């Protein structure tokens, strides 16, 4: 690959890296495909749900014939076929306060592909506690946001979004919105591992594909943050 | 003047993409928005939900940040799906 500062060394760094992605839905599917294709050496993928027919518009790792199967199994099969040279593990347990640290421990980067903030805050806490970079994105309709947390250096997810958006029972997501934000997450992950480029640490990307407004805002650490305030 | 821009769902709630207001000496961003609730009832709902992201001159800030003449404020709703 001929990208400034990337080359053989960058590829080797990817091969030596372990990335944990939590969620194998609209964000997690394209993310996992691109990280597997990029040659990230070890992928740990977590999802406890089964494939449902309405998921298929955006969860591109899961196909018509996978409806009813565990997303983790469906993902594992496709990704192994895509890149048999990398190590892929799947975890089918829901993320909880009890298991979250064990789940992310040993990862070089954790990627948030979740669909709710309760679990996101658990992931954020564990990553801040263990000093592991966390890449966040979320989507709804034609909109999304993304940021990267580098513990000790940047604001954490709770500094940037201190109050969880209200949970809606059903919300529309168009496939390409999830794909767009998943690619931002893939780029952040590869940049964190290889050191190429600039990340969204200390920044929040707010994207609206409806009117093509893409804003990168500066973010600040909250000194009283319940998660990272004393760090 | 202080320019306040609303994004995404908030634009529909407020009924406007942008409002310009006269600066009031020493007012915070929250106070400024509270003062607009009467003319823009939808703004009350946006503030009540308590999860808006406020940006002042392209930097994410809290509602208790002071604003002055020439500032540009943006109000976004964060999303949570995946």
mmCIF file of C-alpha atoms in Angstrom:
data_model
loop_
_atom_site.group_PDB
_atom_site.id
_atom_site.type_symbol
_atom_site.label_atom_id
_atom_site.label_comp_id
_atom_site.label_asym_id
_atom_site.label_seq_id
_atom_site.Cartn_x
_atom_site.Cartn_y
_atom_site.Cartn_z
ATOM 1 C CA UNK A 1 0.000 0.000 0.000
ATOM 2 C CA UNK A 2 1.362 3.418 -0.912
ATOM 3 C CA UNK A 3 0.022 5.817 1.666
ATOM 4 C CA UNK A 4 2.320 8.348 3.298
ATOM 5 C CA UNK A 5 3.584 6.932 6.595
ATOM 6 C CA UNK A 6 1.775 3.628 6.158
ATOM 7 C CA UNK A 7 3.655 1.057 4.047
ATOM 8 C CA UNK A 8 4.971 -2.268 5.287
ATOM 9 C CA UNK A 9 5.315 -1.045 8.858
ATOM 10 C CA UNK A 10 1.685 0.073 8.995
ATOM 11 C CA UNK A 11 0.534 -3.281 7.642
ATOM 12 C CA UNK A 12 2.617 -5.087 10.248
ATOM 13 C CA UNK A 13 1.142 -2.954 13.007
ATOM 14 C CA UNK A 14 -2.348 -3.881 11.807
ATOM 15 C CA UNK A 15 -1.395 -7.566 11.725
ATOM 16 C CA UNK A 16 -0.139 -7.338 15.304
ATOM 17 C CA UNK A 17 -3.194 -5.495 16.615
ATOM 18 C CA UNK A 18 -6.216 -6.721 18.500
ATOM 19 C CA UNK A 19 -9.480 -4.854 17.987
ATOM 20 C CA UNK A 20 -12.689 -5.529 19.888
ATOM 21 C CA UNK A 21 -15.936 -4.391 18.244
ATOM 22 C CA UNK A 22 -19.094 -4.417 20.327
ATOM 23 C CA UNK A 23 -22.244 -4.822 18.218
ATOM 24 C CA UNK A 24 -22.548 -6.565 14.846
ATOM 25 C CA UNK A 25 -25.449 -4.552 13.467
ATOM 26 C CA UNK A 26 -25.542 -1.537 11.157
ATOM 27 C CA UNK A 27 -22.228 -0.114 12.350
ATOM 28 C CA UNK A 28 -20.516 -3.369 13.331
ATOM 29 C CA UNK A 29 -21.142 -5.199 10.032
ATOM 30 C CA UNK A 30 -19.338 -2.809 7.668
ATOM 31 C CA UNK A 31 -16.703 -2.067 10.307
ATOM 32 C CA UNK A 32 -15.834 -5.758 10.724
ATOM 33 C CA UNK A 33 -15.689 -6.320 6.946
ATOM 34 C CA UNK A 34 -13.237 -3.446 6.437
ATOM 35 C CA UNK A 35 -11.062 -4.280 9.441
ATOM 36 C CA UNK A 36 -10.868 -7.939 8.377
ATOM 37 C CA UNK A 37 -10.017 -6.907 4.805
ATOM 38 C CA UNK A 38 -7.432 -4.417 6.112
ATOM 39 C CA UNK A 39 -5.681 -7.277 7.893
ATOM 40 C CA UNK A 40 -6.220 -6.448 11.559
ATOM 41 C CA UNK A 41 -4.568 -9.533 13.097
ATOM 42 C CA UNK A 42 -7.065 -10.299 15.802
ATOM 43 C CA UNK A 43 -10.729 -9.328 15.844
ATOM 44 C CA UNK A 44 -12.993 -9.933 18.826
ATOM 45 C CA UNK A 45 -16.630 -9.381 17.897
ATOM 46 C CA UNK A 46 -19.472 -9.263 20.410
ATOM 47 C CA UNK A 47 -23.184 -9.572 19.766
ATOM 48 C CA UNK A 48 -25.796 -11.646 21.595
ATOM 49 C CA UNK A 49 -28.716 -11.162 19.211
ATOM 50 C CA UNK A 50 -30.076 -13.117 16.281
ATOM 51 C CA UNK A 51 -30.476 -11.787 12.758
ATOM 52 C CA UNK A 52 -33.939 -10.329 12.157
ATOM 53 C CA UNK A 53 -35.340 -9.650 8.655
ATOM 54 C CA UNK A 54 -35.596 -5.829 9.113
ATOM 55 C CA UNK A 55 -31.843 -5.785 9.943
ATOM 56 C CA UNK A 56 -30.885 -6.769 6.406
ATOM 57 C CA UNK A 57 -31.136 -3.231 4.951
ATOM 58 C CA UNK A 58 -27.986 -2.183 6.765
ATOM 59 C CA UNK A 59 -26.388 -5.138 8.556
ATOM 60 C CA UNK A 60 -24.511 -6.213 5.470
ATOM 61 C CA UNK A 61 -22.681 -9.149 7.082
ATOM 62 C CA UNK A 62 -26.013 -10.921 7.479
ATOM 63 C CA UNK A 63 -27.935 -12.210 4.482
ATOM 64 C CA UNK A 64 -31.436 -13.480 3.754
ATOM 65 C CA UNK A 65 -30.556 -17.047 4.711
ATOM 66 C CA UNK A 66 -29.113 -15.943 8.069
ATOM 67 C CA UNK A 67 -32.425 -14.760 9.537
ATOM 68 C CA UNK A 68 -32.802 -16.447 12.932
ATOM 69 C CA UNK A 69 -29.081 -17.292 13.225
ATOM 70 C CA UNK A 70 -26.827 -15.719 15.860
ATOM 71 C CA UNK A 71 -25.265 -12.580 14.388
ATOM 72 C CA UNK A 72 -21.942 -13.703 15.855
ATOM 73 C CA UNK A 73 -22.043 -16.991 13.875
ATOM 74 C CA UNK A 74 -23.175 -15.304 10.689
ATOM 75 C CA UNK A 75 -20.381 -12.722 10.985
ATOM 76 C CA UNK A 76 -17.732 -15.298 11.795
ATOM 77 C CA UNK A 77 -18.538 -17.388 8.714
ATOM 78 C CA UNK A 78 -18.382 -14.438 6.272
ATOM 79 C CA UNK A 79 -15.290 -12.847 7.780
ATOM 80 C CA UNK A 80 -13.343 -16.130 7.884
ATOM 81 C CA UNK A 81 -14.100 -16.613 4.197
ATOM 82 C CA UNK A 82 -13.025 -13.021 3.493
ATOM 83 C CA UNK A 83 -9.711 -13.257 5.337
ATOM 84 C CA UNK A 84 -8.644 -16.682 6.600
ATOM 85 C CA UNK A 85 -5.229 -15.334 7.666
ATOM 86 C CA UNK A 86 -6.500 -13.373 10.670
ATOM 87 C CA UNK A 87 -7.775 -14.581 14.026
ATOM 88 C CA UNK A 88 -11.454 -13.901 14.696
ATOM 89 C CA UNK A 89 -13.272 -14.644 17.932
ATOM 90 C CA UNK A 90 -16.907 -14.051 18.723
ATOM 91 C CA UNK A 91 -18.604 -13.497 22.065
ATOM 92 C CA UNK A 92 -22.340 -14.085 22.366
ATOM 93 C CA UNK A 93 -22.902 -12.592 25.831
ATOM 94 C CA UNK A 94 -24.578 -9.218 26.339
ATOM 95 C CA UNK A 95 -22.208 -6.593 27.745
ATOM 96 C CA UNK A 96 -22.808 -6.063 31.471
ATOM 97 C CA UNK A 97 -21.180 -4.171 34.340
ATOM 98 C CA UNK A 98 -19.777 -7.526 35.469
ATOM 99 C CA UNK A 99 -18.180 -8.716 32.229
ATOM 100 C CA UNK A 100 -17.235 -5.480 30.464
ATOM 101 C CA UNK A 101 -13.641 -5.165 31.718
ATOM 102 C CA UNK A 102 -12.810 -8.762 30.887
ATOM 103 C CA UNK A 103 -14.309 -8.280 27.457
ATOM 104 C CA UNK A 104 -12.137 -5.321 26.436
ATOM 105 C CA UNK A 105 -8.956 -6.133 28.379
ATOM 106 C CA UNK A 106 -5.971 -6.783 26.115
ATOM 107 C CA UNK A 107 -7.468 -4.890 23.158
ATOM 108 C CA UNK A 108 -5.458 -2.208 21.367
ATOM 109 C CA UNK A 109 -8.655 -0.442 20.272
ATOM 110 C CA UNK A 110 -12.312 -0.942 21.217
ATOM 111 C CA UNK A 111 -14.996 0.099 18.739
ATOM 112 C CA UNK A 112 -18.493 1.043 19.895
ATOM 113 C CA UNK A 113 -21.033 -0.277 17.378
ATOM 114 C CA UNK A 114 -23.832 -0.405 19.956
ATOM 115 C CA UNK A 115 -27.406 0.836 19.754
ATOM 116 C CA UNK A 116 -27.841 2.278 23.262
ATOM 117 C CA UNK A 117 -26.046 4.633 25.624
ATOM 118 C CA UNK A 118 -26.401 2.547 28.804
ATOM 119 C CA UNK A 119 -24.010 -0.023 27.351
ATOM 120 C CA UNK A 120 -21.883 2.687 25.715
ATOM 121 C CA UNK A 121 -21.252 4.295 29.104
ATOM 122 C CA UNK A 122 -20.200 0.889 30.512
ATOM 123 C CA UNK A 123 -17.768 0.458 27.626
ATOM 124 C CA UNK A 124 -16.476 4.016 28.085
ATOM 125 C CA UNK A 125 -15.885 3.420 31.800
ATOM 126 C CA UNK A 126 -14.027 0.165 31.195
ATOM 127 C CA UNK A 127 -11.860 1.667 28.435
ATOM 128 C CA UNK A 128 -11.007 4.756 30.499
ATOM 129 C CA UNK A 129 -10.193 2.519 33.489
ATOM 130 C CA UNK A 130 -7.932 0.240 31.452
ATOM 131 C CA UNK A 131 -6.408 3.002 29.292
ATOM 132 C CA UNK A 132 -7.688 1.534 26.002
ATOM 133 C CA UNK A 133 -8.691 3.879 23.135
ATOM 134 C CA UNK A 134 -12.407 3.758 22.310
ATOM 135 C CA UNK A 135 -13.951 4.746 18.989
ATOM 136 C CA UNK A 136 -17.591 5.871 19.248
ATOM 137 C CA UNK A 137 -20.262 6.332 16.610
ATOM 138 C CA UNK A 138 -24.057 6.364 16.623
ATOM 139 C CA UNK A 139 -26.646 6.806 13.864
ATOM 140 C CA UNK A 140 -30.311 7.574 13.330
ATOM 141 C CA UNK A 141 -32.075 8.257 10.074
ATOM 142 C CA UNK A 142 -29.648 10.274 7.972
ATOM 143 C CA UNK A 143 -27.600 11.543 10.873
ATOM 144 C CA UNK A 144 -24.745 10.377 13.020
ATOM 145 C CA UNK A 145 -21.937 11.411 15.306
ATOM 146 C CA UNK A 146 -18.487 10.052 16.037
ATOM 147 C CA UNK A 147 -15.624 10.701 18.403
ATOM 148 C CA UNK A 148 -12.505 8.944 19.654
ATOM 149 C CA UNK A 149 -11.568 8.608 23.305
ATOM 150 C CA UNK A 150 -7.889 8.339 24.146
ATOM 151 C CA UNK A 151 -7.849 7.853 27.932
ATOM 152 C CA UNK A 152 -5.684 10.353 29.787
ATOM 153 C CA UNK A 153 -5.410 12.570 26.721
ATOM 154 C CA UNK A 154 -8.854 13.375 25.354
ATOM 155 C CA UNK A 155 -12.305 13.923 26.845
ATOM 156 C CA UNK A 156 -14.202 10.662 27.382
ATOM 157 C CA UNK A 157 -17.590 9.809 25.883
ATOM 158 C CA UNK A 158 -19.383 11.039 29.005
ATOM 159 C CA UNK A 159 -17.580 14.411 28.847
ATOM 160 C CA UNK A 160 -18.800 14.861 25.270
ATOM 161 C CA UNK A 161 -22.324 13.420 25.651
ATOM 162 C CA UNK A 162 -23.134 13.560 29.374
ATOM 163 C CA UNK A 163 -26.840 12.761 29.048
ATOM 164 C CA UNK A 164 -28.015 9.742 27.048
ATOM 165 C CA UNK A 165 -30.341 10.534 24.159
ATOM 166 C CA UNK A 166 -33.838 9.272 24.905
ATOM 167 C CA UNK A 167 -34.261 5.683 23.812
ATOM 168 C CA UNK A 168 -36.797 5.163 21.110
ATOM 169 C CA UNK A 169 -38.492 1.815 20.637
ATOM 170 C CA UNK A 170 -38.098 1.986 16.876
ATOM 171 C CA UNK A 171 -36.036 4.384 14.868
ATOM 172 C CA UNK A 172 -35.254 4.376 11.201
ATOM 173 C CA UNK A 173 -31.693 3.915 9.987
ATOM 174 C CA UNK A 174 -30.866 3.977 6.337
ATOM 175 C CA UNK A 175 -28.073 1.542 5.512
ATOM 176 C CA UNK A 176 -25.701 4.081 4.046
ATOM 177 C CA UNK A 177 -25.807 6.267 7.178
ATOM 178 C CA UNK A 178 -24.554 3.361 9.275
ATOM 179 C CA UNK A 179 -22.039 2.505 6.534
ATOM 180 C CA UNK A 180 -20.743 6.089 6.446
ATOM 181 C CA UNK A 181 -20.213 6.297 10.209
ATOM 182 C CA UNK A 182 -18.802 2.740 10.308
ATOM 183 C CA UNK A 183 -16.146 3.845 7.791
ATOM 184 C CA UNK A 184 -15.276 6.793 10.030
ATOM 185 C CA UNK A 185 -14.848 4.264 12.864
ATOM 186 C CA UNK A 186 -12.709 1.973 10.676
ATOM 187 C CA UNK A 187 -10.515 4.926 9.713
ATOM 188 C CA UNK A 188 -10.147 5.988 13.357
ATOM 189 C CA UNK A 189 -9.206 2.418 14.332
ATOM 190 C CA UNK A 190 -6.545 2.091 11.622
ATOM 191 C CA UNK A 191 -5.160 5.559 12.433
ATOM 192 C CA UNK A 192 -4.923 4.723 16.152
ATOM 193 C CA UNK A 193 -3.066 1.483 15.372
ATOM 194 C CA UNK A 194 -0.692 2.814 12.722
ATOM 195 C CA UNK A 195 -0.224 6.389 13.941
ATOM 196 C CA UNK A 196 -1.062 7.665 10.450
ATOM 197 C CA UNK A 197 -3.135 10.854 10.226
ATOM 198 C CA UNK A 198 -5.134 12.683 12.896
ATOM 199 C CA UNK A 199 -7.920 11.127 14.918
ATOM 200 C CA UNK A 200 -11.171 12.492 16.342
ATOM 201 C CA UNK A 201 -9.673 12.520 19.860
ATOM 202 C CA UNK A 202 -10.865 15.802 21.381
ATOM 203 C CA UNK A 203 -13.267 16.299 18.487
ATOM 204 C CA UNK A 204 -16.851 15.396 17.670
ATOM 205 C CA UNK A 205 -17.953 14.765 14.107
ATOM 206 C CA UNK A 206 -21.618 15.595 13.586
ATOM 207 C CA UNK A 207 -22.770 14.390 10.168
ATOM 208 C CA UNK A 208 -26.086 14.906 8.427
ATOM 209 C CA UNK A 209 -26.308 13.100 5.108
ATOM 210 C CA UNK A 210 -29.703 14.704 4.558
ATOM 211 C CA UNK A 211 -28.279 18.154 3.937
ATOM 212 C CA UNK A 212 -24.591 17.229 3.599
ATOM 213 C CA UNK A 213 -23.498 19.107 6.696
ATOM 214 C CA UNK A 214 -20.388 17.610 8.264
ATOM 215 C CA UNK A 215 -19.028 19.491 11.239
ATOM 216 C CA UNK A 216 -16.008 18.732 13.359
ATOM 217 C CA UNK A 217 -16.388 20.415 16.755
ATOM 218 C CA UNK A 218 -13.721 20.755 19.420
ATOM 219 C CA UNK A 219 -14.559 18.994 22.685
ATOM 220 C CA UNK A 220 -13.292 19.633 26.212
ATOM 221 C CA UNK A 221 -12.644 17.377 29.169
ATOM 222 C CA UNK A 222 -15.155 17.912 31.975
ATOM 223 C CA UNK A 223 -13.070 18.252 35.156
ATOM 224 C CA UNK A 224 -16.071 16.945 37.141
ATOM 225 C CA UNK A 225 -16.770 14.029 34.780
ATOM 226 C CA UNK A 226 -17.939 11.026 36.843
ATOM 227 C CA UNK A 227 -15.970 8.703 34.534
ATOM 228 C CA UNK A 228 -12.664 10.447 33.803
ATOM 229 C CA UNK A 229 -12.788 13.541 36.056
ATOM 230 C CA UNK A 230 -9.882 12.614 38.294
ATOM 231 C CA UNK A 231 -7.685 11.238 35.525
ATOM 232 C CA UNK B 1 -25.871 39.813 17.368
ATOM 233 C CA UNK B 2 -25.609 36.199 18.419
ATOM 234 C CA UNK B 3 -26.437 33.617 15.785
ATOM 235 C CA UNK B 4 -28.117 30.408 16.996
ATOM 236 C CA UNK B 5 -28.365 27.499 14.543
ATOM 237 C CA UNK B 6 -30.535 24.443 15.099
ATOM 238 C CA UNK B 7 -29.779 21.098 13.524
ATOM 239 C CA UNK B 8 -31.686 17.947 12.584
ATOM 240 C CA UNK B 9 -34.794 17.208 14.675
ATOM 241 C CA UNK B 10 -34.305 20.379 16.686
ATOM 242 C CA UNK B 11 -34.836 22.405 13.532
ATOM 243 C CA UNK B 12 -38.343 20.926 13.225
ATOM 244 C CA UNK B 13 -39.088 21.365 16.946
ATOM 245 C CA UNK B 14 -38.102 25.036 16.915
ATOM 246 C CA UNK B 15 -39.514 25.669 13.453
ATOM 247 C CA UNK B 16 -36.434 27.586 12.313
ATOM 248 C CA UNK B 17 -32.936 26.710 11.175
ATOM 249 C CA UNK B 18 -31.474 29.878 12.585
ATOM 250 C CA UNK B 19 -32.366 32.663 15.047
ATOM 251 C CA UNK B 20 -30.424 35.868 15.603
ATOM 252 C CA UNK B 21 -30.673 37.501 19.026
ATOM 253 C CA UNK B 22 -29.374 40.644 20.687
ATOM 254 C CA UNK B 23 -26.657 39.885 23.230
ATOM 255 C CA UNK B 24 -27.571 40.483 26.861
ATOM 256 C CA UNK B 25 -24.663 41.436 29.076
ATOM 257 C CA UNK B 26 -23.232 38.456 30.931
ATOM 258 C CA UNK B 27 -25.947 35.994 29.899
ATOM 259 C CA UNK B 28 -25.120 32.310 29.607
ATOM 260 C CA UNK B 29 -26.049 30.167 26.661
ATOM 261 C CA UNK B 30 -28.775 28.480 28.740
ATOM 262 C CA UNK B 31 -30.245 31.815 29.826
ATOM 263 C CA UNK B 32 -30.230 33.062 26.269
ATOM 264 C CA UNK B 33 -32.154 29.996 25.059
ATOM 265 C CA UNK B 34 -34.582 30.122 28.024
ATOM 266 C CA UNK B 35 -35.384 33.703 27.027
ATOM 267 C CA UNK B 36 -36.435 32.516 23.571
ATOM 268 C CA UNK B 37 -38.892 29.878 24.798
ATOM 269 C CA UNK B 38 -41.836 32.257 24.769
ATOM 270 C CA UNK B 39 -41.498 33.033 21.076
ATOM 271 C CA UNK B 40 -40.387 29.504 20.134
ATOM 272 C CA UNK B 41 -42.362 27.011 22.256
ATOM 273 C CA UNK B 42 -40.656 24.052 20.540
ATOM 274 C CA UNK B 43 -37.401 25.196 22.094
ATOM 275 C CA UNK B 44 -38.811 24.334 25.524
ATOM 276 C CA UNK B 45 -39.085 20.689 24.505
ATOM 277 C CA UNK B 46 -35.532 20.675 23.170
ATOM 278 C CA UNK B 47 -34.205 22.074 26.466
ATOM 279 C CA UNK B 48 -36.384 19.835 28.645
ATOM 280 C CA UNK B 49 -35.034 16.647 27.086
ATOM 281 C CA UNK B 50 -31.699 17.735 28.525
ATOM 282 C CA UNK B 51 -29.535 15.974 25.990
ATOM 283 C CA UNK B 52 -28.813 18.725 23.474
ATOM 284 C CA UNK B 53 -25.208 19.243 22.428
ATOM 285 C CA UNK B 54 -24.312 22.935 22.435
ATOM 286 C CA UNK B 55 -21.425 24.240 20.371
ATOM 287 C CA UNK B 56 -20.108 27.768 20.800
ATOM 288 C CA UNK B 57 -17.919 28.910 17.906
ATOM 289 C CA UNK B 58 -17.331 25.269 16.848
ATOM 290 C CA UNK B 59 -16.488 24.048 20.349
ATOM 291 C CA UNK B 60 -18.741 21.795 22.443
ATOM 292 C CA UNK B 61 -19.645 23.660 25.656
ATOM 293 C CA UNK B 62 -22.060 23.406 28.572
ATOM 294 C CA UNK B 63 -25.188 25.539 28.855
ATOM 295 C CA UNK B 64 -23.637 27.636 31.647
ATOM 296 C CA UNK B 65 -21.042 29.135 29.274
ATOM 297 C CA UNK B 66 -21.291 32.904 28.783
ATOM 298 C CA UNK B 67 -22.036 34.226 25.307
ATOM 299 C CA UNK B 68 -21.198 37.580 23.760
ATOM 300 C CA UNK B 69 -21.841 39.655 20.661
ATOM 301 C CA UNK B 70 -20.636 37.961 17.480
ATOM 302 C CA UNK B 71 -20.792 34.422 18.894
ATOM 303 C CA UNK B 72 -22.197 31.579 16.874
ATOM 304 C CA UNK B 73 -24.136 28.893 18.737
ATOM 305 C CA UNK B 74 -25.160 25.511 17.315
ATOM 306 C CA UNK B 75 -27.623 23.120 18.956
ATOM 307 C CA UNK B 76 -27.609 19.425 17.998
ATOM 308 C CA UNK B 77 -29.440 16.352 19.218
ATOM 309 C CA UNK B 78 -27.073 13.401 19.741
ATOM 310 C CA UNK B 79 -28.296 10.090 18.283
ATOM 311 C CA UNK B 80 -27.995 6.617 19.788
ATOM 312 C CA UNK B 81 -28.687 3.959 17.153
ATOM 313 C CA UNK B 82 -26.281 1.507 15.605
#
